[in-house]
mmCIF file of N, CA, C and O in Angstrom:
data_model
loop_
_atom_site.group_PDB
_atom_site.id
_atom_site.type_symbol
_atom_site.label_atom_id
_atom_site.label_comp_id
_atom_site.label_asym_id
_atom_site.label_seq_id
_atom_site.Cartn_x
_atom_site.Cartn_y
_atom_site.Cartn_z
ATOM 1 N N MET A 1 16.777 -79.815 -26.540
ATOM 2 C CA MET A 1 16.178 -78.833 -27.406
ATOM 3 C C MET A 1 17.232 -78.355 -28.406
ATOM 4 O O MET A 1 18.382 -78.160 -28.045
ATOM 5 N N THR A 2 16.799 -78.162 -29.632
ATOM 6 C CA THR A 2 17.722 -77.688 -30.664
ATOM 7 C C THR A 2 17.718 -76.157 -30.717
ATOM 8 O O THR A 2 16.816 -75.508 -30.185
ATOM 9 N N ALA A 3 18.701 -75.610 -31.407
ATOM 10 C CA ALA A 3 18.771 -74.159 -31.582
ATOM 11 C C ALA A 3 17.552 -73.653 -32.355
ATOM 12 O O ALA A 3 17.024 -72.578 -32.049
ATOM 13 N N GLU A 4 17.094 -74.410 -33.318
ATOM 14 C CA GLU A 4 15.918 -74.023 -34.096
ATOM 15 C C GLU A 4 14.687 -73.960 -33.208
ATOM 16 O O GLU A 4 13.858 -73.051 -33.345
ATOM 17 N N GLU A 5 14.542 -74.925 -32.302
ATOM 18 C CA GLU A 5 13.415 -74.922 -31.370
ATOM 19 C C GLU A 5 13.493 -73.721 -30.417
ATOM 20 O O GLU A 5 12.471 -73.102 -30.116
ATOM 21 N N VAL A 6 14.693 -73.401 -29.974
ATOM 22 C CA VAL A 6 14.894 -72.237 -29.105
ATOM 23 C C VAL A 6 14.467 -70.971 -29.843
ATOM 24 O O VAL A 6 13.763 -70.115 -29.290
ATOM 25 N N CYS A 7 14.848 -70.850 -31.099
ATOM 26 C CA CYS A 7 14.486 -69.681 -31.900
ATOM 27 C C CYS A 7 12.973 -69.596 -32.095
ATOM 28 O O CYS A 7 12.391 -68.509 -31.982
ATOM 29 N N THR A 8 12.341 -70.710 -32.387
ATOM 30 C CA THR A 8 10.891 -70.730 -32.569
ATOM 31 C C THR A 8 10.177 -70.278 -31.304
ATOM 32 O O THR A 8 9.256 -69.454 -31.359
ATOM 33 N N LEU A 9 10.596 -70.786 -30.162
ATOM 34 C CA LEU A 9 9.987 -70.376 -28.894
ATOM 35 C C LEU A 9 10.220 -68.896 -28.606
ATOM 36 O O LEU A 9 9.324 -68.196 -28.121
ATOM 37 N N THR A 10 11.398 -68.409 -28.921
ATOM 38 C CA THR A 10 11.727 -67.002 -28.701
ATOM 39 C C THR A 10 10.865 -66.108 -29.581
ATOM 40 O O THR A 10 10.312 -65.106 -29.110
ATOM 41 N N ILE A 11 10.726 -66.457 -30.838
ATOM 42 C CA ILE A 11 9.920 -65.670 -31.770
ATOM 43 C C ILE A 11 8.451 -65.690 -31.358
ATOM 44 O O ILE A 11 7.777 -64.650 -31.365
ATOM 45 N N ASP A 12 7.955 -66.853 -30.972
ATOM 46 C CA ASP A 12 6.569 -66.959 -30.511
ATOM 47 C C ASP A 12 6.337 -66.090 -29.275
ATOM 48 O O ASP A 12 5.312 -65.419 -29.162
ATOM 49 N N LYS A 13 7.273 -66.098 -28.364
ATOM 50 C CA LYS A 13 7.146 -65.280 -27.165
ATOM 51 C C LYS A 13 7.195 -63.788 -27.510
ATOM 52 O O LYS A 13 6.459 -62.992 -26.939
ATOM 53 N N ALA A 14 8.040 -63.421 -28.459
ATOM 54 C CA ALA A 14 8.143 -62.018 -28.875
ATOM 55 C C ALA A 14 6.815 -61.520 -29.440
ATOM 56 O O ALA A 14 6.444 -60.362 -29.234
ATOM 57 N N LYS A 15 6.092 -62.387 -30.138
ATOM 58 C CA LYS A 15 4.798 -62.007 -30.709
ATOM 59 C C LYS A 15 3.749 -61.760 -29.629
ATOM 60 O O LYS A 15 2.807 -61.000 -29.854
ATOM 61 N N ARG A 16 3.892 -62.409 -28.472
ATOM 62 C CA ARG A 16 2.904 -62.318 -27.401
ATOM 63 C C ARG A 16 3.323 -61.425 -26.238
ATOM 64 O O ARG A 16 2.531 -61.182 -25.339
ATOM 65 N N ILE A 17 4.550 -60.931 -26.248
ATOM 66 C CA ILE A 17 5.103 -60.285 -25.058
ATOM 67 C C ILE A 17 4.319 -59.041 -24.634
ATOM 68 O O ILE A 17 4.206 -58.758 -23.449
ATOM 69 N N GLU A 18 3.733 -58.316 -25.568
ATOM 70 C CA GLU A 18 2.995 -57.106 -25.225
ATOM 71 C C GLU A 18 1.663 -57.406 -24.540
ATOM 72 O O GLU A 18 1.048 -56.513 -23.980
ATOM 73 N N ARG A 19 1.223 -58.641 -24.581
ATOM 74 C CA ARG A 19 -0.025 -59.027 -23.909
ATOM 75 C C ARG A 19 0.118 -59.037 -22.393
ATOM 76 O O ARG A 19 -0.870 -59.000 -21.683
ATOM 77 N N TYR A 20 1.338 -59.108 -21.921
ATOM 78 C CA TYR A 20 1.580 -59.187 -20.493
ATOM 79 C C TYR A 20 1.772 -57.770 -19.937
ATOM 80 O O TYR A 20 2.660 -57.044 -20.380
ATOM 81 N N PRO A 21 0.967 -57.367 -18.959
ATOM 82 C CA PRO A 21 1.050 -55.990 -18.456
ATOM 83 C C PRO A 21 2.385 -55.650 -17.797
ATOM 84 O O PRO A 21 2.774 -54.492 -17.777
ATOM 85 N N TRP A 22 3.078 -56.614 -17.309
ATOM 86 C CA TRP A 22 4.342 -56.352 -16.611
ATOM 87 C C TRP A 22 5.527 -56.926 -17.372
ATOM 88 O O TRP A 22 6.499 -57.374 -16.795
ATOM 89 N N SER A 23 5.444 -56.869 -18.679
ATOM 90 C CA SER A 23 6.510 -57.388 -19.520
ATOM 91 C C SER A 23 7.813 -56.636 -19.257
ATOM 92 O O SER A 23 7.829 -55.407 -19.207
ATOM 93 N N PRO A 24 8.913 -57.358 -19.113
ATOM 94 C CA PRO A 24 10.194 -56.683 -18.875
ATOM 95 C C PRO A 24 10.780 -56.029 -20.129
ATOM 96 O O PRO A 24 11.744 -55.284 -20.042
ATOM 97 N N GLY A 25 10.219 -56.312 -21.292
ATOM 98 C CA GLY A 25 10.725 -55.713 -22.520
ATOM 99 C C GLY A 25 11.896 -56.443 -23.133
ATOM 100 O O GLY A 25 12.558 -55.923 -24.028
ATOM 101 N N PHE A 26 12.172 -57.630 -22.659
ATOM 102 C CA PHE A 26 13.240 -58.447 -23.231
ATOM 103 C C PHE A 26 12.907 -59.911 -23.020
ATOM 104 O O PHE A 26 12.043 -60.262 -22.222
ATOM 105 N N ILE A 27 13.600 -60.752 -23.749
ATOM 106 C CA ILE A 27 13.471 -62.204 -23.598
ATOM 107 C C ILE A 27 14.857 -62.746 -23.304
ATOM 108 O O ILE A 27 15.801 -62.460 -24.032
ATOM 109 N N ASP A 28 14.979 -63.503 -22.233
ATOM 110 C CA ASP A 28 16.245 -64.145 -21.890
ATOM 111 C C ASP A 28 16.210 -65.609 -22.293
ATOM 112 O O ASP A 28 15.275 -66.337 -21.947
ATOM 113 N N ILE A 29 17.214 -66.013 -23.021
ATOM 114 C CA ILE A 29 17.436 -67.424 -23.328
ATOM 115 C C ILE A 29 18.573 -67.854 -22.411
ATOM 116 O O ILE A 29 19.681 -67.337 -22.513
ATOM 117 N N CYS A 30 18.274 -68.760 -21.495
ATOM 118 C CA CYS A 30 19.250 -69.145 -20.472
ATOM 119 C C CYS A 30 19.662 -70.601 -20.653
ATOM 120 O O CYS A 30 18.839 -71.450 -20.975
ATOM 121 N N GLY A 31 20.911 -70.860 -20.415
ATOM 122 C CA GLY A 31 21.416 -72.217 -20.479
ATOM 123 C C GLY A 31 22.421 -72.485 -19.397
ATOM 124 O O GLY A 31 23.217 -71.623 -19.035
ATOM 125 N N LYS A 32 22.329 -73.669 -18.859
ATOM 126 C CA LYS A 32 23.247 -74.089 -17.806
ATOM 127 C C LYS A 32 23.494 -75.582 -17.991
ATOM 128 O O LYS A 32 22.559 -76.349 -18.172
ATOM 129 N N GLY A 33 24.728 -75.946 -17.999
ATOM 130 C CA GLY A 33 25.041 -77.362 -18.124
ATOM 131 C C GLY A 33 25.615 -77.719 -19.481
ATOM 132 O O GLY A 33 25.710 -76.895 -20.387
ATOM 133 N N GLU A 34 25.950 -78.959 -19.592
ATOM 134 C CA GLU A 34 26.641 -79.476 -20.768
ATOM 135 C C GLU A 34 25.814 -79.318 -22.041
ATOM 136 O O GLU A 34 24.642 -79.681 -22.085
ATOM 137 N N GLY A 35 26.413 -78.753 -23.064
ATOM 138 C CA GLY A 35 25.778 -78.643 -24.366
ATOM 139 C C GLY A 35 24.912 -77.415 -24.565
ATOM 140 O O GLY A 35 24.584 -77.084 -25.695
ATOM 141 N N THR A 36 24.532 -76.743 -23.499
ATOM 142 C CA THR A 36 23.609 -75.619 -23.653
ATOM 143 C C THR A 36 24.279 -74.393 -24.263
ATOM 144 O O THR A 36 23.643 -73.652 -25.006
ATOM 145 N N TYR A 37 25.534 -74.171 -23.945
ATOM 146 C CA TYR A 37 26.227 -72.999 -24.490
ATOM 147 C C TYR A 37 26.264 -73.063 -26.013
ATOM 148 O O TYR A 37 26.037 -72.066 -26.690
ATOM 149 N N GLU A 38 26.535 -74.228 -26.544
ATOM 150 C CA GLU A 38 26.603 -74.401 -27.999
ATOM 151 C C GLU A 38 25.240 -74.155 -28.641
ATOM 152 O O GLU A 38 25.149 -73.506 -29.687
ATOM 153 N N ILE A 39 24.177 -74.629 -28.009
ATOM 154 C CA ILE A 39 22.828 -74.424 -28.534
ATOM 155 C C ILE A 39 22.483 -72.939 -28.542
ATOM 156 O O ILE A 39 21.944 -72.415 -29.519
ATOM 157 N N ILE A 40 22.819 -72.236 -27.471
ATOM 158 C CA ILE A 40 22.539 -70.802 -27.397
ATOM 159 C C ILE A 40 23.376 -70.045 -28.423
ATOM 160 O O ILE A 40 22.880 -69.118 -29.065
ATOM 161 N N ASP A 41 24.621 -70.437 -28.597
ATOM 162 C CA ASP A 41 25.456 -69.809 -29.626
ATOM 163 C C ASP A 41 24.846 -69.997 -31.017
ATOM 164 O O ASP A 41 24.826 -69.073 -31.831
ATOM 165 N N GLN A 42 24.351 -71.193 -31.284
ATOM 166 C CA GLN A 42 23.723 -71.464 -32.579
ATOM 167 C C GLN A 42 22.445 -70.640 -32.751
ATOM 168 O O GLN A 42 22.182 -70.110 -33.833
ATOM 169 N N ALA A 43 21.658 -70.523 -31.683
ATOM 170 C CA ALA A 43 20.441 -69.710 -31.730
ATOM 171 C C ALA A 43 20.794 -68.249 -31.976
ATOM 172 O O ALA A 43 20.104 -67.555 -32.736
ATOM 173 N N HIS A 44 21.866 -67.792 -31.358
ATOM 174 C CA HIS A 44 22.336 -66.422 -31.551
ATOM 175 C C HIS A 44 22.627 -66.172 -33.028
ATOM 176 O O HIS A 44 22.209 -65.154 -33.599
ATOM 177 N N VAL A 45 23.319 -67.081 -33.667
ATOM 178 C CA VAL A 45 23.657 -66.954 -35.082
ATOM 179 C C VAL A 45 22.384 -66.931 -35.936
ATOM 180 O O VAL A 45 22.238 -66.097 -36.834
ATOM 181 N N ILE A 46 21.464 -67.822 -35.662
ATOM 182 C CA ILE A 46 20.218 -67.888 -36.436
ATOM 183 C C ILE A 46 19.427 -66.587 -36.294
ATOM 184 O O ILE A 46 18.973 -66.009 -37.285
ATOM 185 N N LEU A 47 19.249 -66.118 -35.062
ATOM 186 C CA LEU A 47 18.483 -64.893 -34.834
ATOM 187 C C LEU A 47 19.167 -63.681 -35.451
ATOM 188 O O LEU A 47 18.504 -62.774 -35.954
ATOM 189 N N ASP A 48 20.481 -63.684 -35.436
ATOM 190 C CA ASP A 48 21.224 -62.581 -36.043
ATOM 191 C C ASP A 48 21.103 -62.613 -37.563
ATOM 192 O O ASP A 48 20.828 -61.589 -38.197
ATOM 193 N N ASN A 49 21.277 -63.778 -38.158
ATOM 194 C CA ASN A 49 21.231 -63.905 -39.620
ATOM 195 C C ASN A 49 19.823 -63.710 -40.182
ATOM 196 O O ASN A 49 19.649 -63.043 -41.197
ATOM 197 N N ASP A 50 18.827 -64.302 -39.526
ATOM 198 C CA ASP A 50 17.471 -64.280 -40.060
ATOM 199 C C ASP A 50 16.692 -63.011 -39.706
ATOM 200 O O ASP A 50 15.776 -62.629 -40.429
ATOM 201 N N TYR A 51 17.019 -62.392 -38.571
ATOM 202 C CA TYR A 51 16.225 -61.255 -38.095
ATOM 203 C C TYR A 51 17.053 -60.013 -37.785
ATOM 204 O O TYR A 51 16.481 -58.972 -37.488
ATOM 205 N N ASP A 52 18.356 -60.134 -37.789
ATOM 206 C CA ASP A 52 19.215 -59.041 -37.355
ATOM 207 C C ASP A 52 18.778 -58.563 -35.973
ATOM 208 O O ASP A 52 18.670 -57.362 -35.705
ATOM 209 N N ALA A 53 18.480 -59.523 -35.112
ATOM 210 C CA ALA A 53 17.956 -59.240 -33.775
ATOM 211 C C ALA A 53 18.985 -58.526 -32.911
ATOM 212 O O ALA A 53 20.186 -58.786 -33.010
ATOM 213 N N GLU A 54 18.497 -57.635 -32.080
ATOM 214 C CA GLU A 54 19.346 -56.951 -31.104
ATOM 215 C C GLU A 54 19.495 -57.872 -29.891
ATOM 216 O O GLU A 54 18.503 -58.250 -29.275
ATOM 217 N N MET A 55 20.734 -58.235 -29.579
ATOM 218 C CA MET A 55 20.992 -59.192 -28.506
ATOM 219 C C MET A 55 22.226 -58.791 -27.713
ATOM 220 O O MET A 55 23.099 -58.085 -28.224
ATOM 221 N N SER A 56 22.275 -59.285 -26.493
ATOM 222 C CA SER A 56 23.473 -59.130 -25.674
ATOM 223 C C SER A 56 23.673 -60.425 -24.898
ATOM 224 O O SER A 56 22.725 -61.151 -24.624
ATOM 225 N N GLU A 57 24.935 -60.701 -24.569
ATOM 226 C CA GLU A 57 25.295 -61.948 -23.881
ATOM 227 C C GLU A 57 25.783 -61.657 -22.476
ATOM 228 O O GLU A 57 26.467 -60.663 -22.253
ATOM 229 N N TYR A 58 25.423 -62.543 -21.584
ATOM 230 C CA TYR A 58 25.914 -62.485 -20.203
ATOM 231 C C TYR A 58 26.341 -63.887 -19.797
ATOM 232 O O TYR A 58 25.689 -64.855 -20.141
ATOM 233 N N ARG A 59 27.402 -63.962 -19.091
ATOM 234 C CA ARG A 59 27.856 -65.257 -18.562
ATOM 235 C C ARG A 59 28.119 -65.100 -17.074
ATOM 236 O O ARG A 59 28.767 -64.144 -16.658
ATOM 237 N N ASP A 60 27.583 -66.016 -16.318
ATOM 238 C CA ASP A 60 27.805 -66.014 -14.876
ATOM 239 C C ASP A 60 28.610 -67.261 -14.534
ATOM 240 O O ASP A 60 28.050 -68.352 -14.392
ATOM 241 N N PRO A 61 29.930 -67.113 -14.441
ATOM 242 C CA PRO A 61 30.769 -68.285 -14.204
ATOM 243 C C PRO A 61 30.539 -68.926 -12.838
ATOM 244 O O PRO A 61 30.793 -70.115 -12.660
ATOM 245 N N ASP A 62 30.029 -68.157 -11.883
ATOM 246 C CA ASP A 62 29.787 -68.714 -10.553
ATOM 247 C C ASP A 62 28.749 -69.823 -10.582
ATOM 248 O O ASP A 62 28.850 -70.796 -9.838
ATOM 249 N N ILE A 63 27.737 -69.659 -11.421
ATOM 250 C CA ILE A 63 26.702 -70.692 -11.506
ATOM 251 C C ILE A 63 26.693 -71.368 -12.882
ATOM 252 O O ILE A 63 25.767 -72.103 -13.213
ATOM 253 N N GLU A 64 27.728 -71.072 -13.685
ATOM 254 C CA GLU A 64 27.907 -71.672 -14.997
ATOM 255 C C GLU A 64 26.684 -71.482 -15.891
ATOM 256 O O GLU A 64 26.227 -72.400 -16.556
ATOM 257 N N GLN A 65 26.150 -70.267 -15.905
ATOM 258 C CA GLN A 65 24.974 -69.962 -16.706
ATOM 259 C C GLN A 65 25.325 -68.984 -17.822
ATOM 260 O O GLN A 65 26.113 -68.070 -17.637
ATOM 261 N N TYR A 66 24.709 -69.199 -18.960
ATOM 262 C CA TYR A 66 24.887 -68.359 -20.139
ATOM 263 C C TYR A 66 23.519 -67.792 -20.480
ATOM 264 O O TYR A 66 22.537 -68.531 -20.606
ATOM 265 N N ILE A 67 23.426 -66.476 -20.622
ATOM 266 C CA ILE A 67 22.170 -65.822 -20.916
ATOM 267 C C ILE A 67 22.326 -64.996 -22.188
ATOM 268 O O ILE A 67 23.232 -64.187 -22.301
ATOM 269 N N LEU A 68 21.415 -65.216 -23.119
ATOM 270 C CA LEU A 68 21.336 -64.415 -24.322
ATOM 271 C C LEU A 68 20.065 -63.590 -24.203
ATOM 272 O O LEU A 68 18.964 -64.138 -24.181
ATOM 273 N N ARG A 69 20.213 -62.272 -24.084
ATOM 274 C CA ARG A 69 19.068 -61.371 -23.932
ATOM 275 C C ARG A 69 18.706 -60.828 -25.311
ATOM 276 O O ARG A 69 19.534 -60.268 -26.008
ATOM 277 N N VAL A 70 17.430 -60.986 -25.684
ATOM 278 C CA VAL A 70 16.938 -60.619 -26.999
ATOM 279 C C VAL A 70 15.898 -59.509 -26.857
ATOM 280 O O VAL A 70 15.005 -59.594 -26.021
ATOM 281 N N SER A 71 16.017 -58.497 -27.702
ATOM 282 C CA SER A 71 15.012 -57.446 -27.752
ATOM 283 C C SER A 71 13.868 -57.918 -28.647
ATOM 284 O O SER A 71 14.066 -58.130 -29.847
ATOM 285 N N PRO A 72 12.665 -58.114 -28.091
ATOM 286 C CA PRO A 72 11.574 -58.659 -28.890
ATOM 287 C C PRO A 72 11.127 -57.745 -30.024
ATOM 288 O O PRO A 72 10.602 -58.207 -31.028
ATOM 289 N N ASP A 73 11.373 -56.454 -29.897
ATOM 290 C CA ASP A 73 11.004 -55.499 -30.951
ATOM 291 C C ASP A 73 11.812 -55.706 -32.228
ATOM 292 O O ASP A 73 11.433 -55.199 -33.280
ATOM 293 N N THR A 74 12.926 -56.426 -32.121
ATOM 294 C CA THR A 74 13.793 -56.623 -33.285
ATOM 295 C C THR A 74 13.548 -57.958 -33.975
ATOM 296 O O THR A 74 14.259 -58.311 -34.915
ATOM 297 N N LEU A 75 12.536 -58.679 -33.534
ATOM 298 C CA LEU A 75 12.200 -59.963 -34.161
ATOM 299 C C LEU A 75 10.967 -59.817 -35.051
ATOM 300 O O LEU A 75 10.135 -59.019 -34.856
#
């Protein structure tokens, strides 16, 4: 999956997130494994430049996972 595809899926989910009664109020973009960190970094740049999205990053080195948490209200 490309960074552009990740952004498209994130934006689409942000448009629908209020339809879910138990929405957590955020969208997590998660990556684990080779190449995923770079894709998430690129998605972060796109979402920041195009939407000025509110985001935070988490890294769990124990399981080698990278999480970019996006506030859907900022998309």
